Amino acid sequence: MRKQRLLDLYCLTRRFNKKPREEELKYIAVDDENKIIYCALHKVSSRTWIELLEGAHGIKKRVMRWEFFRRLGNYTEEEKLLRLHTYFKFLIVRDPLQRLLSTFKERYIDGAPLRHMDQFNRKLIVSRLRPDDPNPD
């Protein structure tokens, strides 16, 4: 309850007049049929939520299809405002330390799905920063 009061107080005492850039709007999916706006954040179940939203449209394959949803940035200013005032809006948040741990495990623990990418990137970075290093591992 304390966090909600802090959030409410913050929002009541601040003005948010800055217009978001197009690149910031690309993670905001709009489902016009169900009147839902969903803001996807990395490492916060975004894949699961997209699959659930796809299921609401009868898509049964477990394929994440971001292209199925329009982005908020694809609408005119009037259409954006209409949707922001009338649609159900949500985003899922996660404890920052849990997000950090999850990313670390996904990328750096043996057997992790993205570990091979980071080993390649590490070698590339070390070779550029220390070109005379005979062993960039």
XYZ file of C-alpha atoms in Angstrom, residues 8-62:
55
model
C 0.105 8.280 -6.625
C 1.908 11.174 -4.944
C 4.634 11.170 -7.589
C 2.112 11.216 -10.416
C 0.027 13.957 -8.798
C 3.031 16.233 -8.269
C 4.650 15.833 -11.692
C 3.704 16.975 -15.143
C 4.355 14.682 -18.056
C 4.189 16.962 -21.062
C 7.018 15.423 -23.060
C 5.756 13.604 -26.123
C 7.202 10.077 -26.392
C 9.443 9.246 -29.350
C 8.379 6.667 -31.936
C 11.029 4.224 -30.718
C 9.493 4.398 -27.227
C 6.067 3.504 -28.607
C 7.183 0.346 -30.411
C 6.772 -1.735 -27.254
C 3.176 -0.662 -26.732
C 0.870 -3.198 -28.370
C -2.744 -2.251 -29.138
C -5.533 -4.813 -29.371
C -8.458 -2.911 -30.893
C -10.810 -5.885 -30.805
C -10.516 -6.338 -27.030
C -9.727 -2.669 -26.303
C -6.442 -3.424 -24.571
C -3.133 -1.576 -24.553
C -0.159 -3.564 -23.296
C 3.323 -2.212 -22.674
C 5.883 -5.009 -23.000
C 9.059 -4.825 -20.952
C 12.040 -7.122 -21.432
C 12.434 -9.904 -18.861
C 8.957 -9.342 -17.428
C 6.861 -12.143 -18.983
C 6.269 -10.220 -22.198
C 6.364 -13.426 -24.266
C 3.756 -15.051 -22.019
C 1.445 -12.041 -22.197
C 1.714 -11.764 -25.975
C 0.811 -15.465 -26.230
C -2.202 -14.880 -23.963
C -3.333 -11.938 -26.065
C -2.882 -14.016 -29.218
C -5.023 -16.734 -27.621
C -7.800 -14.192 -27.193
C -7.795 -13.927 -30.994
C -7.816 -17.680 -31.541
C -4.145 -17.988 -32.483
C -3.207 -21.391 -31.132
C 0.390 -21.765 -32.302
C 2.999 -20.894 -29.718
